CSV table of C-alpha atoms in Angstrom, one decimal:
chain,number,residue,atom,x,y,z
A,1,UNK,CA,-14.4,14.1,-6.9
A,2,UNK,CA,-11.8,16.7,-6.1
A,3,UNK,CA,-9.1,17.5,-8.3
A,4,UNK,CA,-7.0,19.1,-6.2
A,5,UNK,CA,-5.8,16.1,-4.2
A,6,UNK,CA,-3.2,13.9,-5.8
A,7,UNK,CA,-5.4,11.0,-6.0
A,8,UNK,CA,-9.4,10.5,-6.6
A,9,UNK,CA,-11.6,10.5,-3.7
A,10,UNK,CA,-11.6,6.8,-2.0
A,11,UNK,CA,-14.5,4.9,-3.4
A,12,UNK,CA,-15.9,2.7,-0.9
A,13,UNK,CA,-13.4,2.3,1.7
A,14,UNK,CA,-12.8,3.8,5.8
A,15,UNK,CA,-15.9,2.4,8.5
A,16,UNK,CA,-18.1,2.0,5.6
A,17,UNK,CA,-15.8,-1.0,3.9
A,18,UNK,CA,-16.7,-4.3,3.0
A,19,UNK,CA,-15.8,-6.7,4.8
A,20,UNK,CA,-14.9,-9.3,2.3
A,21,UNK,CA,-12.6,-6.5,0.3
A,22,UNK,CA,-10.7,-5.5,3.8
A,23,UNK,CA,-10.3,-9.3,4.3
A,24,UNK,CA,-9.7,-10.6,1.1
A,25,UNK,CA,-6.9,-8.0,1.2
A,26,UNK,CA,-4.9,-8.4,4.6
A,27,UNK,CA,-5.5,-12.3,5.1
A,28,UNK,CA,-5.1,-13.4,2.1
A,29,UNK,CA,-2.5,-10.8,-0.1
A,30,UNK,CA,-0.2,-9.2,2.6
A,31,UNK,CA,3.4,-9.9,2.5
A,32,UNK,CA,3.7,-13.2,4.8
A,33,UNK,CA,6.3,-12.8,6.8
A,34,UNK,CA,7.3,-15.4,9.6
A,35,UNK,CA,7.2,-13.3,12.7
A,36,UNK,CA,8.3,-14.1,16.4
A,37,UNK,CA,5.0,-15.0,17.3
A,38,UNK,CA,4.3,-18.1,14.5
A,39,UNK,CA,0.9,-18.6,13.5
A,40,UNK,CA,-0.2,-21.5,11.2
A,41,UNK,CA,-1.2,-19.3,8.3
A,42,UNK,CA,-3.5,-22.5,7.4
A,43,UNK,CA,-5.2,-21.9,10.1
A,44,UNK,CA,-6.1,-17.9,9.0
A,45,UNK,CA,-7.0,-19.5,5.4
A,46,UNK,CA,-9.4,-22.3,6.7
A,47,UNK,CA,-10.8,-19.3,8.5
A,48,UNK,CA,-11.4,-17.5,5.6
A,49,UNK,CA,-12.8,-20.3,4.0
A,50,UNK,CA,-15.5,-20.9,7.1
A,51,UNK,CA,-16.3,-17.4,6.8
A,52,UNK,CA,-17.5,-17.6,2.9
A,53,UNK,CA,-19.1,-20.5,4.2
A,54,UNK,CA,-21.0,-19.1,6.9
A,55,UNK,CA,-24.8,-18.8,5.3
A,56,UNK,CA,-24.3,-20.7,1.7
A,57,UNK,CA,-23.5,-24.7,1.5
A,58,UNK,CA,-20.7,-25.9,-1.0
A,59,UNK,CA,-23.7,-26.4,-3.6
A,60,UNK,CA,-25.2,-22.7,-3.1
A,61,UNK,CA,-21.6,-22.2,-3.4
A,62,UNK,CA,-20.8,-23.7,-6.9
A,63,UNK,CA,-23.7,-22.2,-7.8
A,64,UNK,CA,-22.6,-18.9,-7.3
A,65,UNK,CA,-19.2,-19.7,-9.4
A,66,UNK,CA,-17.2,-20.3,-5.8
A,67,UNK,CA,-15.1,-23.3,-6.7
A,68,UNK,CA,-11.6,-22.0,-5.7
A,69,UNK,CA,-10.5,-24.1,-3.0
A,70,UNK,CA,-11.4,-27.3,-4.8
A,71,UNK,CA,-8.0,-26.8,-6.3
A,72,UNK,CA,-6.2,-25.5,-3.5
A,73,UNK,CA,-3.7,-28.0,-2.1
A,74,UNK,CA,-3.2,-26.4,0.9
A,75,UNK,CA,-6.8,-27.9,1.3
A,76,UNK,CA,-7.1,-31.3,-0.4
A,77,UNK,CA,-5.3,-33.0,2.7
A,78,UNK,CA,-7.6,-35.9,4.0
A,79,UNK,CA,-8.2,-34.4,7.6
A,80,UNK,CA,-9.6,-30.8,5.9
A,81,UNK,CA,-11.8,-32.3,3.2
A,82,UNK,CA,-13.4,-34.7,6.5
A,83,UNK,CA,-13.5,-31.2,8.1
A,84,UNK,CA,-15.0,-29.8,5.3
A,85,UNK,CA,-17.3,-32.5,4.6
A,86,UNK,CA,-18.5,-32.6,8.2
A,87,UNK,CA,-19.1,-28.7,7.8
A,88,UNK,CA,-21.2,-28.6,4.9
A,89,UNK,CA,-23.2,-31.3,5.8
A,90,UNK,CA,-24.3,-29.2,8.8
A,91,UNK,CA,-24.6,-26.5,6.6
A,92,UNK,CA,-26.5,-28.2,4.4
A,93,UNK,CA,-29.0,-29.5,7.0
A,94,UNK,CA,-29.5,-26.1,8.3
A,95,UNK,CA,-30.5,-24.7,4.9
A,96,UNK,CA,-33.0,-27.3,4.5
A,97,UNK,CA,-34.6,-27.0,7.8
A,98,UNK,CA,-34.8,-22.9,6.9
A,99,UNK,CA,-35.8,-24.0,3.2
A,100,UNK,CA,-37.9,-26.3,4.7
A,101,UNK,CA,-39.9,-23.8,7.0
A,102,UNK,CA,-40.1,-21.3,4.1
A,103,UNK,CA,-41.9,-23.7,2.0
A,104,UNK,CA,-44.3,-23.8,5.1
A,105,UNK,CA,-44.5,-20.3,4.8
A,106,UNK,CA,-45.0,-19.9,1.3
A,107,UNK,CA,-47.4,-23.1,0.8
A,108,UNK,CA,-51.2,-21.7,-0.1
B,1,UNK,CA,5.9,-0.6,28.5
B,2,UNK,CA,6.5,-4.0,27.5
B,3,UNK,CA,4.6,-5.4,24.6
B,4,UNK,CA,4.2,-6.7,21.5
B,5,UNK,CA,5.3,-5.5,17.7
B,6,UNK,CA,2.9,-5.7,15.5
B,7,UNK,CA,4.2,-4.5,11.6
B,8,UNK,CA,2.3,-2.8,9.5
B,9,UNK,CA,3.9,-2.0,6.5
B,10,UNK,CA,7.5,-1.8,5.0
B,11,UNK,CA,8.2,1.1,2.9
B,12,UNK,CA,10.8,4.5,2.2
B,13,UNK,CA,11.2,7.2,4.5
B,14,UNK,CA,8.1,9.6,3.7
B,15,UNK,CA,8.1,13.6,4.8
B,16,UNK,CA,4.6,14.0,4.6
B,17,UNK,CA,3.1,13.3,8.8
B,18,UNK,CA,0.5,10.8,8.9
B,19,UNK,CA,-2.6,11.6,10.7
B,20,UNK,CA,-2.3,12.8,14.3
B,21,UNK,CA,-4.9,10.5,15.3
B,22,UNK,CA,-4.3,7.6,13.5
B,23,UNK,CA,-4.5,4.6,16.3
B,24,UNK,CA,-3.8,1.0,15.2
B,25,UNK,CA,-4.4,-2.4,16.7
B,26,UNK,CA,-5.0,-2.5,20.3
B,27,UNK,CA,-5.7,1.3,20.3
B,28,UNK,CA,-2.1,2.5,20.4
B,29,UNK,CA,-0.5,4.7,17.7
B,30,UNK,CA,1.8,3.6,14.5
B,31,UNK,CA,5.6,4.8,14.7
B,32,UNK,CA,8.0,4.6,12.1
B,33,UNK,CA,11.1,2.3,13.1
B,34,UNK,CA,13.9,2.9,10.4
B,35,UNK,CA,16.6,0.2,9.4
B,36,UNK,CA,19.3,0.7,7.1
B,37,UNK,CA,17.0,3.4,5.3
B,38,UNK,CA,14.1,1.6,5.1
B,39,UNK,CA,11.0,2.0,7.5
B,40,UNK,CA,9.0,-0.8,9.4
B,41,UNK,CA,5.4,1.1,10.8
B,42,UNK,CA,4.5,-0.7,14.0
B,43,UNK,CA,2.9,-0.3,17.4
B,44,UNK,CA,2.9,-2.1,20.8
B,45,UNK,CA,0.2,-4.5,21.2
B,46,UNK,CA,-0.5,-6.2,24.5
B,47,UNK,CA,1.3,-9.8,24.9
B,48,UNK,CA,-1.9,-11.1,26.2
B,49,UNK,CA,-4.3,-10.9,22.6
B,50,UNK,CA,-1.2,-11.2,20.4
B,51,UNK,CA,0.9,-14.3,21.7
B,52,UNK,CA,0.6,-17.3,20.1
B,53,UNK,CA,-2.6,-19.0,22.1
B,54,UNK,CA,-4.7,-16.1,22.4
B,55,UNK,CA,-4.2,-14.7,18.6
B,56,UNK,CA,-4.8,-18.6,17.7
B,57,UNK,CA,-8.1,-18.1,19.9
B,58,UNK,CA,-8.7,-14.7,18.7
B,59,UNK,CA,-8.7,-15.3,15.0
B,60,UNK,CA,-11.4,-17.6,15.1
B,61,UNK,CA,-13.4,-15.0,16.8
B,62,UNK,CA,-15.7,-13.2,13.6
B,63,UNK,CA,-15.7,-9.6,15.3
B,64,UNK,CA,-12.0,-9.3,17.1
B,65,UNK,CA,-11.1,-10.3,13.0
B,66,UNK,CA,-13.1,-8.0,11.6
B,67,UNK,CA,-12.3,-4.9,14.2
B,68,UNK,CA,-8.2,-5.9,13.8
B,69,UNK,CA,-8.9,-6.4,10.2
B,70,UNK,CA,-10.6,-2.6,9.9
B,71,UNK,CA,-7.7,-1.2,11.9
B,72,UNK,CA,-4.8,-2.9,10.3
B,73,UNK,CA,-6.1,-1.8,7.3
B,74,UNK,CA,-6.9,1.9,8.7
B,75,UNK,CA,-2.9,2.4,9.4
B,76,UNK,CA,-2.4,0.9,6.0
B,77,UNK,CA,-5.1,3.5,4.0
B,78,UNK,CA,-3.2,6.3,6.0
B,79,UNK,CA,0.4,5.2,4.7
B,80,UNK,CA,-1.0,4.6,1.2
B,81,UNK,CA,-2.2,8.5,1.0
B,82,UNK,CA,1.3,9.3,2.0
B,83,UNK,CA,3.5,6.8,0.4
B,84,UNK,CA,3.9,3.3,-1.2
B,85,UNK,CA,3.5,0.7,1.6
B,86,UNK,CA,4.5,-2.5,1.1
B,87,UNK,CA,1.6,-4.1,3.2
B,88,UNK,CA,2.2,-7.2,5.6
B,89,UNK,CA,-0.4,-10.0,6.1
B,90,UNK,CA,-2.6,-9.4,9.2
B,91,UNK,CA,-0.9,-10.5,12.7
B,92,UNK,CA,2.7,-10.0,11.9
B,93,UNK,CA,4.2,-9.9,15.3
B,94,UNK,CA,7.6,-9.6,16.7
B,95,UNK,CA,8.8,-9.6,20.1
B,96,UNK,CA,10.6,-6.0,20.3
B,97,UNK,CA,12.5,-3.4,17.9
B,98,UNK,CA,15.3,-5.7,17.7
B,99,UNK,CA,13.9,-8.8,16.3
B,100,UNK,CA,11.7,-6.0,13.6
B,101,UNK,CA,15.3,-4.8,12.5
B,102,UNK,CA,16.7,-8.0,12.3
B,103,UNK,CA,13.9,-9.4,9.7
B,104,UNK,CA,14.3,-6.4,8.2
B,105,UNK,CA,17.8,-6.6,7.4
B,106,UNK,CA,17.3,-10.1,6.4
B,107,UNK,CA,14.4,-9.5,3.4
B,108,UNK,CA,16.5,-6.2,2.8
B,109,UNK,CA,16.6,-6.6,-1.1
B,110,UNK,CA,13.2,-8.4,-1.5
B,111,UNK,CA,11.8,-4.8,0.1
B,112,UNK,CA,13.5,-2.9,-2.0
B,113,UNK,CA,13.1,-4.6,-5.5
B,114,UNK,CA,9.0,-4.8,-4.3
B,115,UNK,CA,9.7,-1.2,-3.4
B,116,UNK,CA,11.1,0.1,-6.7
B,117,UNK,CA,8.5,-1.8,-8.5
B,118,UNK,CA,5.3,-0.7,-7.1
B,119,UNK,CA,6.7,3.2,-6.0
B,120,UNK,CA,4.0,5.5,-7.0
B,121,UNK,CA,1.6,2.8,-7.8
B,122,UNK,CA,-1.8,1.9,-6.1
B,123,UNK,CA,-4.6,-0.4,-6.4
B,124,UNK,CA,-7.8,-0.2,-7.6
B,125,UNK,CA,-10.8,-3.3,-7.1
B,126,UNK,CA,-13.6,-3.3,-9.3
B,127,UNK,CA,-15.9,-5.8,-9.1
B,128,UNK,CA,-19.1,-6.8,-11.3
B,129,UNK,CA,-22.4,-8.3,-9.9
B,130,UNK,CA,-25.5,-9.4,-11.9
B,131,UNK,CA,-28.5,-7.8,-10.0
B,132,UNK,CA,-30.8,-10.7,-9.9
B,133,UNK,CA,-33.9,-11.2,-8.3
B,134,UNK,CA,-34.0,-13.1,-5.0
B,135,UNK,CA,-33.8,-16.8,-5.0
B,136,UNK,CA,-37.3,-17.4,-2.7
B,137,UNK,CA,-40.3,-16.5,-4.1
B,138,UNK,CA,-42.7,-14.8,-1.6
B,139,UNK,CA,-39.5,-13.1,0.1
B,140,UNK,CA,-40.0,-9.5,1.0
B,141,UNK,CA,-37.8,-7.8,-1.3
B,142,UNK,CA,-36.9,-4.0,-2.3
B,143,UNK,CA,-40.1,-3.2,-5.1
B,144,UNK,CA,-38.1,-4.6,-8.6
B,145,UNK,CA,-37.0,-2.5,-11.2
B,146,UNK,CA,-38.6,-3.1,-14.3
B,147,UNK,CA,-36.0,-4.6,-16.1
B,148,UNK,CA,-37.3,-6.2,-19.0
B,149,UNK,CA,-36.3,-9.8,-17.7
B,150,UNK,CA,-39.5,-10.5,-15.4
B,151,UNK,CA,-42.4,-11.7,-16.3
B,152,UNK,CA,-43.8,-8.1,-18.3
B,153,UNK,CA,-47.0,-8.4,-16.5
B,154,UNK,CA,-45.7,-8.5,-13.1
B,155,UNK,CA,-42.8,-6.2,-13.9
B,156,UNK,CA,-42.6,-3.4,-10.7
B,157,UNK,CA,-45.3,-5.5,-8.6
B,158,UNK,CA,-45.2,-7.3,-5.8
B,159,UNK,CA,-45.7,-10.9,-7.7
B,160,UNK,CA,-49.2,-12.8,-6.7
B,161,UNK,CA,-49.0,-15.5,-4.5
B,162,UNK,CA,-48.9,-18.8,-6.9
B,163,UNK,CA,-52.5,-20.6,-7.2
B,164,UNK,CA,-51.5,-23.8,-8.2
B,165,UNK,CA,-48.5,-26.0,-7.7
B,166,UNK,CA,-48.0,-25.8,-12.1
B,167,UNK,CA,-48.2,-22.1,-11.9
B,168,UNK,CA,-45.5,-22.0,-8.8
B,169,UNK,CA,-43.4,-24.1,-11.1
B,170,UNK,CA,-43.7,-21.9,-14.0
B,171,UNK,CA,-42.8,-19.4,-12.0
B,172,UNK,CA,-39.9,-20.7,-10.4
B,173,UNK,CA,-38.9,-21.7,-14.2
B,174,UNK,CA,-39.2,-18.5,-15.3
B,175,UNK,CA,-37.5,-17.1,-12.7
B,176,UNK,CA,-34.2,-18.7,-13.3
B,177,UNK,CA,-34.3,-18.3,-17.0
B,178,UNK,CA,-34.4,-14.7,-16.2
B,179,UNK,CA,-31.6,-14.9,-13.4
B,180,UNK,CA,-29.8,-17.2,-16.2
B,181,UNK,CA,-30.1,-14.3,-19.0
B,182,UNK,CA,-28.4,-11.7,-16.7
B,183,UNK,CA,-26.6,-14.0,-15.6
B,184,UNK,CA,-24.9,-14.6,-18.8
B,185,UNK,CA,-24.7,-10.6,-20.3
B,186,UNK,CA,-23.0,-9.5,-16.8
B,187,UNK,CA,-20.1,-12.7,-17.7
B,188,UNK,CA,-20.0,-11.2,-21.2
B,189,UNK,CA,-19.6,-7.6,-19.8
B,190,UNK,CA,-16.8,-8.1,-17.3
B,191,UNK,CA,-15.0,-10.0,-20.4
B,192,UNK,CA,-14.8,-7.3,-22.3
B,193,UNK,CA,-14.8,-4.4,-19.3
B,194,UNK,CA,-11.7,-6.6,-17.7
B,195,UNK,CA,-9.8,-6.5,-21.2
B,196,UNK,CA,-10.8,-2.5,-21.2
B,197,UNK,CA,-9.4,-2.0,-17.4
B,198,UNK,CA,-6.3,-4.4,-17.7
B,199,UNK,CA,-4.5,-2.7,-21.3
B,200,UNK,CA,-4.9,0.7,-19.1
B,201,UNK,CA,-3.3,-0.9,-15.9
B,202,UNK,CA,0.3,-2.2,-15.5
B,203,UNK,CA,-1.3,-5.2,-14.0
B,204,UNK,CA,-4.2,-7.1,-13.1
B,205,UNK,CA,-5.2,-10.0,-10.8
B,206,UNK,CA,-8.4,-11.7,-10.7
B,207,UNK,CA,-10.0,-13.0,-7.6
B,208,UNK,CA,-12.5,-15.7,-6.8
B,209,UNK,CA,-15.8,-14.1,-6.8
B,210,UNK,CA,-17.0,-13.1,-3.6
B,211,UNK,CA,-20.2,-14.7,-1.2
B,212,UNK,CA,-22.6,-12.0,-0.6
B,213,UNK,CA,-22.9,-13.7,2.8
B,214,UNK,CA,-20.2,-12.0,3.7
B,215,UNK,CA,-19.8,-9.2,1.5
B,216,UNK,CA,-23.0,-8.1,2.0
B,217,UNK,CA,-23.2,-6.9,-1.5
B,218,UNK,CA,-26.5,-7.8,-3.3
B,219,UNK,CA,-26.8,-9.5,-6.9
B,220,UNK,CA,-24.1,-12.2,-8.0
B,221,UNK,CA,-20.2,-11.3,-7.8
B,222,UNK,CA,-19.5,-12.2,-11.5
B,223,UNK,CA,-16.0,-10.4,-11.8
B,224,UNK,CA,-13.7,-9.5,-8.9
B,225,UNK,CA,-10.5,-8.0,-10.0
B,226,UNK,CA,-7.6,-5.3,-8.8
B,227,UNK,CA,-5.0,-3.4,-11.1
B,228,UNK,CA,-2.0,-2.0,-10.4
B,229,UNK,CA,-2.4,1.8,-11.6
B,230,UNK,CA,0.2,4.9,-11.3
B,231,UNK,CA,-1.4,7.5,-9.4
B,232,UNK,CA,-0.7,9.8,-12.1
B,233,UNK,CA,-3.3,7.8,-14.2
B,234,UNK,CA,-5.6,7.3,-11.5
B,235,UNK,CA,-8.2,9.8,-12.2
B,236,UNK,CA,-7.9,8.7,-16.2
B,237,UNK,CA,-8.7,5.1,-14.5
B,238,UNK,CA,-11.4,6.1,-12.1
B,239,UNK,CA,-13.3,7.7,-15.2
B,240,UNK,CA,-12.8,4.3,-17.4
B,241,UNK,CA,-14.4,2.7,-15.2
B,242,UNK,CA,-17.4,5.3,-14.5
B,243,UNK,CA,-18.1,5.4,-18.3
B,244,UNK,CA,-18.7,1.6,-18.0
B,245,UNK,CA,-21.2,1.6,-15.5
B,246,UNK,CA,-23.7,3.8,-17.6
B,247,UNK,CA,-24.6,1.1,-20.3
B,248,UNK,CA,-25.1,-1.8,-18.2
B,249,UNK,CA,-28.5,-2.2,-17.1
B,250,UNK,CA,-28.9,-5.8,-14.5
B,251,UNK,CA,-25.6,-5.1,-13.9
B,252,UNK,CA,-23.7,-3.5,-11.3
B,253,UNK,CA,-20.2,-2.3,-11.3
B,254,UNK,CA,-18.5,-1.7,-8.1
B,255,UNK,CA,-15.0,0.4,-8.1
B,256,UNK,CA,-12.9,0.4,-4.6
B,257,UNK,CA,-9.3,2.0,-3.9
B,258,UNK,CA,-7.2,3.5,-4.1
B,259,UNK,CA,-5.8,0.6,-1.8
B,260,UNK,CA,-2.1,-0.5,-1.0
B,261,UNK,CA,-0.9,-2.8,-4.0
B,262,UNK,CA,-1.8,-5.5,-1.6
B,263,UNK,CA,-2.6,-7.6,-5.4
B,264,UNK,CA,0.9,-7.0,-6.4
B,265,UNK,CA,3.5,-8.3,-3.9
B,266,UNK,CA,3.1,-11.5,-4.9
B,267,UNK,CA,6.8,-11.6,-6.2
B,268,UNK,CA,8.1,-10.8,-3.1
B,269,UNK,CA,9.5,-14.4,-2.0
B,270,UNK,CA,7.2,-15.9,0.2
B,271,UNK,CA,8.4,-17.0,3.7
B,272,UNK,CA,6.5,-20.1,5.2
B,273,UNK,CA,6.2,-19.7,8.8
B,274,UNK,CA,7.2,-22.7,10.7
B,275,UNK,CA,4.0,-25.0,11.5
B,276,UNK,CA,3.0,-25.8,14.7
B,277,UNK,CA,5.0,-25.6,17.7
């Protein structure tokens, strides 16, 4: 760490950045400003949402202490919880077939 | 060259230059628009990736996100080494200079009260995993560190393959007690670290916890926090948190920043954007 600079050498940030911490950051925190070009900012936070959701089901989830959008209203509308629903179920099916095959694997 | 504006950042006028080869989204470089003594950082983006449809289309595609993320947030590390950004959500677009001067004008005093609050203040993340073992027994994994919490005997070996189906299930039991143990100290640590952190900051936020699906990050996110720090106290901050990491062993502490006080501008008044169109 240099001293001379006026603030400590950036700890885990430029190319090198997680991904999560750059978008947890600018899709979630930014100021939200209505530009000229209107995006439903729903959409950006369902995104969000799919991406946590990408490898883990809503049970690994839980598991892992990842609860938040239970209580989120901007998701307890009927149409996103089917959405939802419908998602993790495929998600869930997909771990099983890869549990499923590592089981194979594994088996003696 | 006609275009799109994308906005960066609101903040004061700043002497220092910012990097000569800073490029933002799309490629082409940040300049400063100034209103009224404040200053809105944008660049020209092309109308055909940042009008409504194909940014709708676009931010469901994983790596346009993820390179717009990187570079939004590139213009937005260069600003913060310079001065105190206030920093937009991703995708703020206008259609020209005009319509960025008149929203400026029109949040005016929300800028400038965020402004005077967070001037000379940045951000700092530090989060706290639990190093457990993998989840799947069998999987290839780095060799363990002995930490105490395995199974002595098998402690910095590659375990056996299980010989019976009681001695796979004894396993698997001892496994997660294990994972539950560290699971448990690494809570207990980031309660008392997070108390330690947030009486030294101004502020704090805590965030959900993040999925190491995406973050890449191995072990189990147990604390996920930012604080609002003066830079002056930054290096007093920075070494706070280094002490911490040294008696901690199973758990990982993660320190990031100095970022934008992206955490802190939750006072500004919100705007919701119109839905639909």
């Amino acid at each position: 760490m240099t001293m001379s600079s006026r603030l400590p050498e950036p700890y885990g940030q430029g190319s090198g950045a997680n991904l999560a911490d750059i978008l947890e950051r600018v899709l979630d925190k930014g100021i939200v400003i209505a530009g000229d070009i209107r995006i439903n900012l729903l959409d950006i936070e369902l995104l969000t949402i799919k991406l946590r959701l990408i490898v883990a089901s809503v049970d690994k989830a839980k598991e892992m202490g990842i609860d938040w959008w239970e209580d989120d209203p901007a998701l307890s509308s009927g149409a996103r919880r089917k959405e939802l629903a419908r998602e993790n179920a495929e998600l869930r099916e997909r771990l099983a077939q890869l549990e499923s095959a590592e089981e194979e694997e594994e088996a003696p | 060259m006609t275009g799109l504006r994308y906005v960066y950042a609101v903040c004061r006028p700043f002497r220092s230059a910012l990097q000569a080869q800073l490029s933002g989204v799309a490629g082409a470089p940040p300049k400063q628009l100034t209103h009224h003594g404040l200053i809105a950082v944008v660049s020209t983006v092309p109308e055909a990736d940042f009008a409504e449809e194909p940014l709708r289309a676009h931010l469901e595609d994983l790596d346009w996100l993820t390179a717009t993320a990187r570079a939004h947030q590139t213009v937005i590390d260069a600003l913060t080494a310079v001065t105190t950004p206030l920093p937009l959500r991703l995708a703020t677009v206008f259609r020209d200079d005009s319509g960025v001067r008149t929203m400026m004008e029109a949040r005016e005093e929300d800028f400038r009260r965020v402004l005077d609050r967070l001037e000379g203040r940045v951000e700092w993340g530090v989060k706290v995993y639990a190093e457990t073992e993998p989840t799947e027994a069998g999987k290839p994994t780095e060799p363990a560190k002995p930490t105490g919490l395995t199974e002595p005997a098998e402690a910095g070996r590659p375990e056996p393959k299980a010989v019976s189906g009681r001695d796979y299930l004894r396993r698997r039991r001892m496994q997660t007690r294990a994972r539950e143990d560290v699971w448990h100290r690494a809570a207990a640590f980031a309660g008392r670290l997070h108390e330690k952190l947030s009486s030294f900051a101004e502020d704090s936020r805590l965030h959900a916890p993040q999925n190491s699906a995406l973050s890449r990050a191995p072990g189990q996110n147990v604390l996920n926090a930012a604080y609002l720090v003066p830079r002056a106290d930054s290096e007093e901050f920075v070494e706070l948190v280094d002490r911490a990491k040294d008696d901690a062993p199973g758990i990982r502490v993660e320190l990031t920043g100095p970022w934008a006080a992206y955490s802190f501008t939750g006072e500004f008044a919100q705007e919701e954007p119109e839905v639909g169109s």
